[in-house]
XYZ file of C-alpha atoms in Angstrom:
547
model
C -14.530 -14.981 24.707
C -11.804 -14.907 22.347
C -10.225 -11.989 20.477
C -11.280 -11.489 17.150
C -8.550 -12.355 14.663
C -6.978 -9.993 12.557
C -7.939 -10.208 8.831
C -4.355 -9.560 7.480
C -3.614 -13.544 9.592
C -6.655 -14.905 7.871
C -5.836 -13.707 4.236
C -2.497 -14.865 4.218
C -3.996 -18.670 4.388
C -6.727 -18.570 2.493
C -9.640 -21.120 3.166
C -9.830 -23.348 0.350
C -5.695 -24.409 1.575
C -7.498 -26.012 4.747
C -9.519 -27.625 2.986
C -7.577 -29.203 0.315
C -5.546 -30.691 3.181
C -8.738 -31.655 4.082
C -10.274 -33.220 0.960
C -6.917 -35.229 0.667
C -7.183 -36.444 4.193
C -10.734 -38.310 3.385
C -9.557 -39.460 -0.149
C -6.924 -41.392 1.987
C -8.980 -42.821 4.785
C -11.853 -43.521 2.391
C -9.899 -45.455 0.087
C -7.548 -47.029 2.740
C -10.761 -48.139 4.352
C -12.467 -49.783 1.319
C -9.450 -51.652 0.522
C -10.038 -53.047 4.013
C -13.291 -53.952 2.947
C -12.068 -55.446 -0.100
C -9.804 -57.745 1.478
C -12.653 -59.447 3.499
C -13.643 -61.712 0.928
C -10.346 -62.988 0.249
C -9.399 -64.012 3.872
C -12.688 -65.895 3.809
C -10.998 -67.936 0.766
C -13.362 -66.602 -2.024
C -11.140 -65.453 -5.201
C -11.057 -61.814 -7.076
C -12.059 -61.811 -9.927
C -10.404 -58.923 -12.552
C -12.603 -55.947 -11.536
C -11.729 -56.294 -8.012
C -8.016 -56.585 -8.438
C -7.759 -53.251 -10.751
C -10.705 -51.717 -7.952
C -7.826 -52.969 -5.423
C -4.599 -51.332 -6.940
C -6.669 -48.309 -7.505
C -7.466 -48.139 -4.005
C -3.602 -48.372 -3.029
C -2.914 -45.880 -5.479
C -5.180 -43.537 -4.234
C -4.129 -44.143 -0.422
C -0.382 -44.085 -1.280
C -0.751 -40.833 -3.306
C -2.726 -39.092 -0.345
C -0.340 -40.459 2.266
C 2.117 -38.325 0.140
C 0.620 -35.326 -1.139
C -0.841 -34.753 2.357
C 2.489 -33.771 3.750
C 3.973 -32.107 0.057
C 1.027 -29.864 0.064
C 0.785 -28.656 3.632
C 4.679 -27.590 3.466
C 4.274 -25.661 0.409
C 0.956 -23.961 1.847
C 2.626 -23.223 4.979
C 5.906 -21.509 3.132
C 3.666 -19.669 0.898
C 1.665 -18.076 4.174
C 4.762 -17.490 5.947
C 6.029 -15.249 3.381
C 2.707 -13.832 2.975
C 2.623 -12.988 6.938
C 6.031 -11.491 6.883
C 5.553 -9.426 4.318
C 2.524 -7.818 6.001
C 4.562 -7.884 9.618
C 7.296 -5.785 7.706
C 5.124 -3.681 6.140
C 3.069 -2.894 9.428
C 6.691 -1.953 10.704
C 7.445 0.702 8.196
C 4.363 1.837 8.521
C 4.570 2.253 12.244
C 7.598 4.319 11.751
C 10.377 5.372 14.156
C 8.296 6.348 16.645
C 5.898 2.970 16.820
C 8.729 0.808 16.969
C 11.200 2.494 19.194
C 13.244 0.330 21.426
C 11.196 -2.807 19.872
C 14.224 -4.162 17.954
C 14.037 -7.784 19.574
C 10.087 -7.947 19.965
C 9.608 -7.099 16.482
C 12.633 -9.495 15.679
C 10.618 -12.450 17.299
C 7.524 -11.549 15.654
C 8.496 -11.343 12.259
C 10.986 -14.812 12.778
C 9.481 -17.110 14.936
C 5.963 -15.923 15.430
C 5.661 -15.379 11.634
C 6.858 -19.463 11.390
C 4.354 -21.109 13.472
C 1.116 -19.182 12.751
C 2.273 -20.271 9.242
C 3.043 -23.481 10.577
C -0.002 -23.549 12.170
C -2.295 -22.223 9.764
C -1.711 -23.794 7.136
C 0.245 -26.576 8.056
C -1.545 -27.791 10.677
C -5.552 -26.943 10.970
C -6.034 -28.762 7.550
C -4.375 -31.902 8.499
C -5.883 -31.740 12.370
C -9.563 -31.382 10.700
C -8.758 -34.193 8.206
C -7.559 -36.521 11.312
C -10.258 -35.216 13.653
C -13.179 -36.092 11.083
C -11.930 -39.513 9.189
C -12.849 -41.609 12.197
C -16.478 -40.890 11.219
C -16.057 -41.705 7.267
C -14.417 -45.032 8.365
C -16.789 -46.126 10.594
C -19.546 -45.124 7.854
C -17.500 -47.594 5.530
C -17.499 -50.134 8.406
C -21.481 -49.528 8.647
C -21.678 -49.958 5.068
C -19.507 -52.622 3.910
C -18.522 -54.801 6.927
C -21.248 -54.283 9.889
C -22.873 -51.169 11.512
C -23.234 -52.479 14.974
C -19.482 -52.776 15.154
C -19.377 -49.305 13.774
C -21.726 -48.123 16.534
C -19.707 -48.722 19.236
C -16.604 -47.313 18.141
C -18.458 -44.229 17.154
C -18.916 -43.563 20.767
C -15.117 -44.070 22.148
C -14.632 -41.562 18.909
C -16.543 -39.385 20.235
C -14.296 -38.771 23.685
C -10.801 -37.273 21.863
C -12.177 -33.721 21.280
C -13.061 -33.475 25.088
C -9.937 -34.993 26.136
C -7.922 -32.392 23.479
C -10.447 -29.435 25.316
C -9.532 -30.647 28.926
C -5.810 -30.674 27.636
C -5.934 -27.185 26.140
C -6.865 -25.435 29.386
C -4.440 -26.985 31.764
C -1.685 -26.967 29.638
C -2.280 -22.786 28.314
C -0.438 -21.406 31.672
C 2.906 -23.259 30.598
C 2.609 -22.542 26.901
C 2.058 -18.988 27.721
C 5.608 -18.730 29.897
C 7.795 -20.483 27.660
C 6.697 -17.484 24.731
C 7.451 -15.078 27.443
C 10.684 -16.265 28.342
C 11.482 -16.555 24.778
C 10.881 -13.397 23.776
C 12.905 -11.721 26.578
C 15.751 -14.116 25.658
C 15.231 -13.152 21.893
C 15.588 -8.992 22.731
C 18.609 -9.573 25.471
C 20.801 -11.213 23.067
C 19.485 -8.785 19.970
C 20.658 -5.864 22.516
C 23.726 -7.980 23.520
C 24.901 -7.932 19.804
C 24.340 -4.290 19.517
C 26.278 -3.008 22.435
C 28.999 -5.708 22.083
C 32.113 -2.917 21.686
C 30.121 -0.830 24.576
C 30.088 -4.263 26.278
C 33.785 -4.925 26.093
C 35.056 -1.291 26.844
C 32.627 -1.260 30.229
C 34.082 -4.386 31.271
C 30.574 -5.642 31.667
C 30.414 -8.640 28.877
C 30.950 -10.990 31.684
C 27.958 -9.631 33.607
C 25.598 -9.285 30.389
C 26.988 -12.832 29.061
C 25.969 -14.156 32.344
C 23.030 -13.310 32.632
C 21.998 -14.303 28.801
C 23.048 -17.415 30.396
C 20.118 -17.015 33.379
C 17.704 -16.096 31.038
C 18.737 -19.540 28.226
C 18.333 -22.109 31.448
C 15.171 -20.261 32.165
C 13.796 -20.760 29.070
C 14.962 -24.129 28.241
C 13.478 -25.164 31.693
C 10.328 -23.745 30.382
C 11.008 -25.688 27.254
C 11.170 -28.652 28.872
C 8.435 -28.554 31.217
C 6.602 -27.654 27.498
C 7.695 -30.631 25.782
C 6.661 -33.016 29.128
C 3.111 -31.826 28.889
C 2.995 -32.968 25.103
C 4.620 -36.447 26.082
C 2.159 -36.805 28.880
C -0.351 -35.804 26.903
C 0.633 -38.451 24.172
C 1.017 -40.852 26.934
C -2.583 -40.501 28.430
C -4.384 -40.617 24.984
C -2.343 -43.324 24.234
C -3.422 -44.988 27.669
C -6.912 -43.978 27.044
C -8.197 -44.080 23.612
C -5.924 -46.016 21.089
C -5.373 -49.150 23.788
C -9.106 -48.587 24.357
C -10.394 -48.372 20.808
C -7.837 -51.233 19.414
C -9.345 -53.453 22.479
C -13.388 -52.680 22.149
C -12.474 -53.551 18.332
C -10.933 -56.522 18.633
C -13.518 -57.631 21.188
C -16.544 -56.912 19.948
C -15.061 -58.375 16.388
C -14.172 -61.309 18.268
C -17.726 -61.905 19.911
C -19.639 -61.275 16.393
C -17.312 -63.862 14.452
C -17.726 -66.303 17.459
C -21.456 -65.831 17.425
C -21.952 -66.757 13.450
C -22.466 -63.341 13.058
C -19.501 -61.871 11.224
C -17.087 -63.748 8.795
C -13.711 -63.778 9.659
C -12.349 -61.945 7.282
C -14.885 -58.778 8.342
C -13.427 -59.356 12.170
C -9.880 -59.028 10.259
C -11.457 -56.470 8.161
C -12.542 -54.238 11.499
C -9.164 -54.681 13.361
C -7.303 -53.072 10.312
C -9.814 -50.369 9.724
C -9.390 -49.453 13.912
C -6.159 -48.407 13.211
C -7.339 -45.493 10.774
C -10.037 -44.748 13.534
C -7.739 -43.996 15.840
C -5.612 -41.782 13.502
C -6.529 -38.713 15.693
C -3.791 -39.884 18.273
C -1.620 -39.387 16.066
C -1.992 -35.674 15.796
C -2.721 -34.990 19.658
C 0.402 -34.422 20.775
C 0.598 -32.006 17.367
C -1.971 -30.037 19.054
C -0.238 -29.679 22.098
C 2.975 -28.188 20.696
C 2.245 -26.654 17.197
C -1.312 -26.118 17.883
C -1.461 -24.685 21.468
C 2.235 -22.311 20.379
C 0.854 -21.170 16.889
C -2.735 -20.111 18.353
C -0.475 -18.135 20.482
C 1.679 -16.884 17.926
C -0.790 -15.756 15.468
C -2.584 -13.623 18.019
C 0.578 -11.696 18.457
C 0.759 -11.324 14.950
C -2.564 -10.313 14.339
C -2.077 -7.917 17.522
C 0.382 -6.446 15.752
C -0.954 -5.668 12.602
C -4.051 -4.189 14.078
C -1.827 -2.019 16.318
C -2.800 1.937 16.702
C -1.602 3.991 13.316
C 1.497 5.509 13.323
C 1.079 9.049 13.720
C 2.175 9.602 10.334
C -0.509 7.664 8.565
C -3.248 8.652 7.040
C -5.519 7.518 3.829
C -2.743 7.081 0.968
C -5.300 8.308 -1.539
C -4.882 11.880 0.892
C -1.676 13.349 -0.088
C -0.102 11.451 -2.786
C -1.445 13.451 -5.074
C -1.203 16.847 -3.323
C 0.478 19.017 -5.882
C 3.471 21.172 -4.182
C 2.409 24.990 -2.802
C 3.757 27.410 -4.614
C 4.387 29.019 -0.968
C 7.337 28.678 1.173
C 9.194 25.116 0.977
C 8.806 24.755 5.106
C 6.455 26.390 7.421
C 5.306 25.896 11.499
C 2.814 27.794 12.082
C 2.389 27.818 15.928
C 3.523 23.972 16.180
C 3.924 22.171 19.593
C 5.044 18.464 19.498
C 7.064 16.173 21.207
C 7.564 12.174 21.386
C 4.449 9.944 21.868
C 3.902 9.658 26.040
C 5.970 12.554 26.394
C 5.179 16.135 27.009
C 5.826 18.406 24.590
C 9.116 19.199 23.494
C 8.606 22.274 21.337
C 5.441 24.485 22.315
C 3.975 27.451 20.061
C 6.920 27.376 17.497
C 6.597 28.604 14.294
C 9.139 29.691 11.447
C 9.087 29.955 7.562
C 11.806 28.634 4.999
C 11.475 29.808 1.501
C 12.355 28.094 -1.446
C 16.299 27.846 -2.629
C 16.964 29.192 1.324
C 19.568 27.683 3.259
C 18.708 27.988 7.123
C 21.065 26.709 9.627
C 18.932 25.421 13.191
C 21.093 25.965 15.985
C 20.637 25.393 19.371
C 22.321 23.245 22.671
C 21.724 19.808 23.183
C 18.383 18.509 24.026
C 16.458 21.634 23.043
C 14.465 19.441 20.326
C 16.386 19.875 17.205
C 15.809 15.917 16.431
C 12.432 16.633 17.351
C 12.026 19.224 14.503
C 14.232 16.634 11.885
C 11.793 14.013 13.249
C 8.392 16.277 12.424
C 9.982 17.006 8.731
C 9.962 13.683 7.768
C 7.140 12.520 8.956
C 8.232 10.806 12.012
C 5.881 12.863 14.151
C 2.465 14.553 14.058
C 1.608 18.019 15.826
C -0.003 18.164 19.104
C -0.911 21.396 17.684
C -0.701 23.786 15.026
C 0.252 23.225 11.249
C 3.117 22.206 9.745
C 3.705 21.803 5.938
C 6.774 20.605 3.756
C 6.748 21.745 0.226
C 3.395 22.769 0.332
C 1.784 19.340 2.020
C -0.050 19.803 5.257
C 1.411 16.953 7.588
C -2.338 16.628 9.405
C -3.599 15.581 5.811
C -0.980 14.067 3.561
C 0.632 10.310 3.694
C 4.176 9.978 5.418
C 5.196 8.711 1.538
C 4.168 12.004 0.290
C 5.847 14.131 2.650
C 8.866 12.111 2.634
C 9.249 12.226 -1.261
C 10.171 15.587 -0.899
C 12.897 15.138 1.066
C 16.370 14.038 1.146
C 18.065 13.443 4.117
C 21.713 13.435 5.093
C 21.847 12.052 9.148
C 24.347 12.173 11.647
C 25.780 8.924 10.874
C 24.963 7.148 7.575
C 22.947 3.905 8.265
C 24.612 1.492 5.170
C 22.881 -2.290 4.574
C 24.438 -5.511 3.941
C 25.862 -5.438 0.748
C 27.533 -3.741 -2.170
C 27.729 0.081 -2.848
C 25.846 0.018 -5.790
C 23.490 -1.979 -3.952
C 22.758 0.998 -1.293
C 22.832 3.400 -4.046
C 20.078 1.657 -5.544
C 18.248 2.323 -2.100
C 17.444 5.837 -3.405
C 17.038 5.097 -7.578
C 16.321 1.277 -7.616
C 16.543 2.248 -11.637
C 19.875 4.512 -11.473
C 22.415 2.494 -13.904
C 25.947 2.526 -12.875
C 26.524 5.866 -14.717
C 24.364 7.390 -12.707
C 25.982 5.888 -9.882
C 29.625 6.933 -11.278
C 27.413 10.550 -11.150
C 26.394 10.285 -7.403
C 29.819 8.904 -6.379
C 31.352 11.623 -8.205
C 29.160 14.580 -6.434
C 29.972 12.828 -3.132
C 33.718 13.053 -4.278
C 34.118 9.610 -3.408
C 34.444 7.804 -7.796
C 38.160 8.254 -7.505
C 37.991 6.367 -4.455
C 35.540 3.952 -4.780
C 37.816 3.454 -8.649
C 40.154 2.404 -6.889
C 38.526 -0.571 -5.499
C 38.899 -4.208 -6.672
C 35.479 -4.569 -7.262
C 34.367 -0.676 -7.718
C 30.561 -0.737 -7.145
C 30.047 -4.071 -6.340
C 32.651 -3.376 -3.100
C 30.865 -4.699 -0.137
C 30.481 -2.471 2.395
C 29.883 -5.096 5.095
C 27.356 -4.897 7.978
C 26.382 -1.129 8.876
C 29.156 -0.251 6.810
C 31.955 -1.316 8.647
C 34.614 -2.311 5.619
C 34.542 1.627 4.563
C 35.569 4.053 6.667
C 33.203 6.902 8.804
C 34.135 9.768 6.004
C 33.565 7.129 3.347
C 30.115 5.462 4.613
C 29.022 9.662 4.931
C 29.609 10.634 1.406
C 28.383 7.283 0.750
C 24.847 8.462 2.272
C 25.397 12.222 0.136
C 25.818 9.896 -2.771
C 22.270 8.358 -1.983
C 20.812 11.638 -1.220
C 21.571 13.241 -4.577
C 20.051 10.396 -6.508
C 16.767 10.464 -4.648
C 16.466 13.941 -6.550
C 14.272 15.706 -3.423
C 13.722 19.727 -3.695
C 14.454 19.853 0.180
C 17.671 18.643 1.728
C 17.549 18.137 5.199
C 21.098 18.124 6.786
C 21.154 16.767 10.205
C 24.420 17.271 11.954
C 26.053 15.086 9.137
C 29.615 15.621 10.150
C 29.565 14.885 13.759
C 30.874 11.335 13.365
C 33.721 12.321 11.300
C 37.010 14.143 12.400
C 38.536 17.328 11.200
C 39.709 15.807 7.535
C 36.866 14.320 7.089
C 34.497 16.999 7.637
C 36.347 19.153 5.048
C 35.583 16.599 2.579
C 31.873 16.405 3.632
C 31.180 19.805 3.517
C 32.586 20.190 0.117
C 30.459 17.679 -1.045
C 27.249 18.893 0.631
C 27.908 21.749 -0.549
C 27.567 20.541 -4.059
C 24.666 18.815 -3.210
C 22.913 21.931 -1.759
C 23.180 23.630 -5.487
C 19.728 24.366 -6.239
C 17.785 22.643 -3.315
C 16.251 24.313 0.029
C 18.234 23.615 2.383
C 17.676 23.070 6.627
C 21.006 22.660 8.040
C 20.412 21.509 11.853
C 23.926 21.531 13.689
C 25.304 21.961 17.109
C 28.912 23.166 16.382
C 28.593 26.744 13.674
C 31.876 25.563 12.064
C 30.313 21.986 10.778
C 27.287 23.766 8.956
C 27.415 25.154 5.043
C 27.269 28.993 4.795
C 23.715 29.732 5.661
C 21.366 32.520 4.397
C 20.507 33.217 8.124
C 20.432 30.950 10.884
C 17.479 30.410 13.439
C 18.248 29.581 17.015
C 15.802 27.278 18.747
C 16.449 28.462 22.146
C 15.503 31.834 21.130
C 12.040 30.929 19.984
C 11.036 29.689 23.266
C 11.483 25.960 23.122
C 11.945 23.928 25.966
C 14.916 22.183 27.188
């Protein structure tokens, strides 16, 4: 039995899109057929009169129009689901969060790329059109019984009748190669993505050669795979071809043959038959579709619809819950006897609780792996408590929505994650409405306006990918620029200036510090010298936490 698919894959293709290929599909044959019919008469030497030429040229309107919308619509239905599927494959990633999607950059790449294209593909693009081909043998041959002859029409009907069982017997022998070439696509997609990534680690290791190699072990295997893909559909084209159209086209011809010899067809209706075969066998046509869009894109859109009925992230919960929690008047921060830790793993903090009071500035300290990225990830959202409560402006993370919790907080991170594009345009991350005043503001706090003035093309400088035309201090104050617009009562400081040297921390820490001015503040920080003057600082090690 198959799995059940997801209702996000059926909704972004709605029905009626199938069948309006469909419906355009029989308007085609049908009329393509009785302009068959139609020309009967004529080859037998009998003359049209007026009503039968306009009935004619209507007909080849009709068929030419189909024969052309067929094709216009089923692209524009298939672009319009593909951005409909993306946008929910996106939107399943956020909600995952960091800890759903972890080490799934090339996976997730594949899915929302070429997964999202043929389900689309498929979907929309396809099932329409392979239902329209499947079914207008029948409606021709009921215009053959109607109009020309039914015995004729009889006998076809039967060789019709053997294409869906020679598609079935495809399907099943063919499913074991479609199902490694996805495979070795996908682990070619995530090699390269992780290739790209580590190309400067690459280079300084000395080991682009090896990686670059095998990227090349891992193309030949799947274009082998490709191959061996693409000589099941020509074999597949090559057999039907064998065995139905030669078949069909014959038995036509034949029997026509026979019936006109006998007295008991006119020429022109043997004619007549011959030219309305070749719409019977129309389904050939679309065989060899089935093999390659049909057989990848069933494929494709069960990963997709795997992946949008994936487990919640363990930051989501109803959005109604949460959203409208009004803030505690307690303390801004509070574990009360939390354990957590990352999903799979045992815990990394166990029984920890501490309380941060509004307008406090608390400095977490602690060595290296003791879990202070756990506790960053818990604030925002990232994670849920094994055990124990934890709440963040007065919103209990068991009950409200990662959107809730994360609204009031702004973030400043070890190193500043910048998109591809201008500064105003990752400004605008944080206050999609900000004008550039309030930019000139932000930039100003960050003490980066004189700066950033001094720029050809001020805040519409690109900042190129991750950042990489400004420098490390820049792209940081950049990110304290983006943090003061969001306008969060909590600041969460997360060893900001360990990417930066010596100058550049002085100029970070000035302008934290101005962005600290009237905000809780949780510094966490490895090194006491890179942290703002704290009220009093909490060591993790000393509350028991594991490392």
């Amino acid at each position: 039995m198959g799995v059940a698919l997801h209702q996000g894959v059926r909704a972004a293709s709605p029905r009626w899109t199938k069948w309006v290929s469909v419906a355009i599909a029989w308007a085609g044959a049908i009329a393509t057929a009785l302009l068959f019919a139609r020309l009967a008469p004529m080859l037998d030497a009998e003359a049209p009169d007026a009503g039968t030429i306009v009935l004619m040229v209507a007909l080849a309107l009709v068929s030419a129009g189909c024969a052309a919308a067929g094709p216009a619509f089923s692209d524009w239905a298939a672009s319009e689901t593909e951005r409909r599927l993306r946008a929910a494959v996106v939107s399943r990633v956020f909600d995952l969060g960091v800890t759903g999607t972890a080490d799934r950059s090339g996976p997730l790449l594949s899915l929302a790329t070429d997964a999202v294209e043929r389900t689309a593909h498929y979907r929309a693009g396809f099932l329409g059109p392979i239902i329209g081909a499947m079914t207008t043998p029948l409606l021709v041959l009921g215009v053959m019984a109607v109009t020309v002859d039914p015995v004729t029409a009889a006998w076809l009907a039967v060789l019709v009748l053997l294409v869906p069982l020679l598609i079935g017997g495809f399907q099943r022998l063919v499913r074991p190669i479609g199902a490694a070439y996805r495979r070795s696509q996908a682990q070619l997609t995530s090699a390269f993505l992780e290739a790209i990534q580590a190309l400067e680690t690459l280079v300084y290791a000395r080991a682009a050669g090896r990686v670059g190699a095998d990227l090349a072990r891992r193309g030949e295997a799947y274009r082998r795979r490709l191959m061996r893909l693409l000589a099941g559909n020509q074999l597949l084209i090559l057999v039907v071809d064998a065995a139905f159209s030669l078949t069909v086209v014959v038995a036509a011809a034949a029997i026509a043959t026979l019936r006109v010899a006998g007295g008991d067809l006119a020429l022109g209706a043997g004619v007549a038959i011959v030219l309305m075969t070749t719409l019977v066998i129309g389904p050939v046509d679309v065989v060899g579709q089935f093999f390659y869009i049909g057989i990848a894109g069933r494929a494709a859109q069960q990963r997709v619809g795997a992946h949008l009925a994936g487990p919640a992230s363990a930051s989501a919960s109803d959005p109604a819950t949460g959203a409208a929690a009004p803030a505690s008047p307690g303390a801004a921060i509070e574990l009360e006897d939390v354990s957590v830790g990352w999903p799979g793993r045992a815990p990394v903090l166990q029984g920890v609780s501490l309380r941060i009071e509004r307008g406090e500035r608390v400095a977490l300290v602690g060595p290296s792996g003791i879990g202070k990225s756990t506790v960053a990830a818990l604030l925002q959202a990232h994670l849920l408590p094994f055990s124990g409560r934890a709440r963040i402006d007065g919103l209990d993370l068991g009950v409200a929505t990662a959107d809730a919790v994360r609204s009031r907080l702004a973030v400043v991170e070890q190193r500043a994650f910048l998109f591809l594009g201008t500064i105003a345009a990752n400004l605008r991350i944080a206050d999609p409405d900000a004008d550039d005043a309030r930019l000139w503001d932000a930039l100003e706090l960050a003490g980066l306006r004189a700066e950033v003035e001094a720029m050809p093309e001020r805040l519409d400088t690109p900042v190129g990918e991750h950042g990489r035309m400004l420098s490390g201090g820049q792209a940081q104050r950049l990110q304290i620029a983006r943090a003061w617009l969001r306008d969060a009562p909590i600041l969460l400081l997360d060893e900001p200036t360990s990417q930066v040297d010596l100058a550049g921390e002085a100029a970070i820490l000035a302008a934290l510090d101005r962005l600290a001015a009237g905000r809780t503040v949780l510094m966490i920080a490895h090194r006491p010298g890179s942290i703002l003057a704290a009220d009093r600082v909490i060591d993790l090690a000393a509350l028991g936490c594991r490392s």
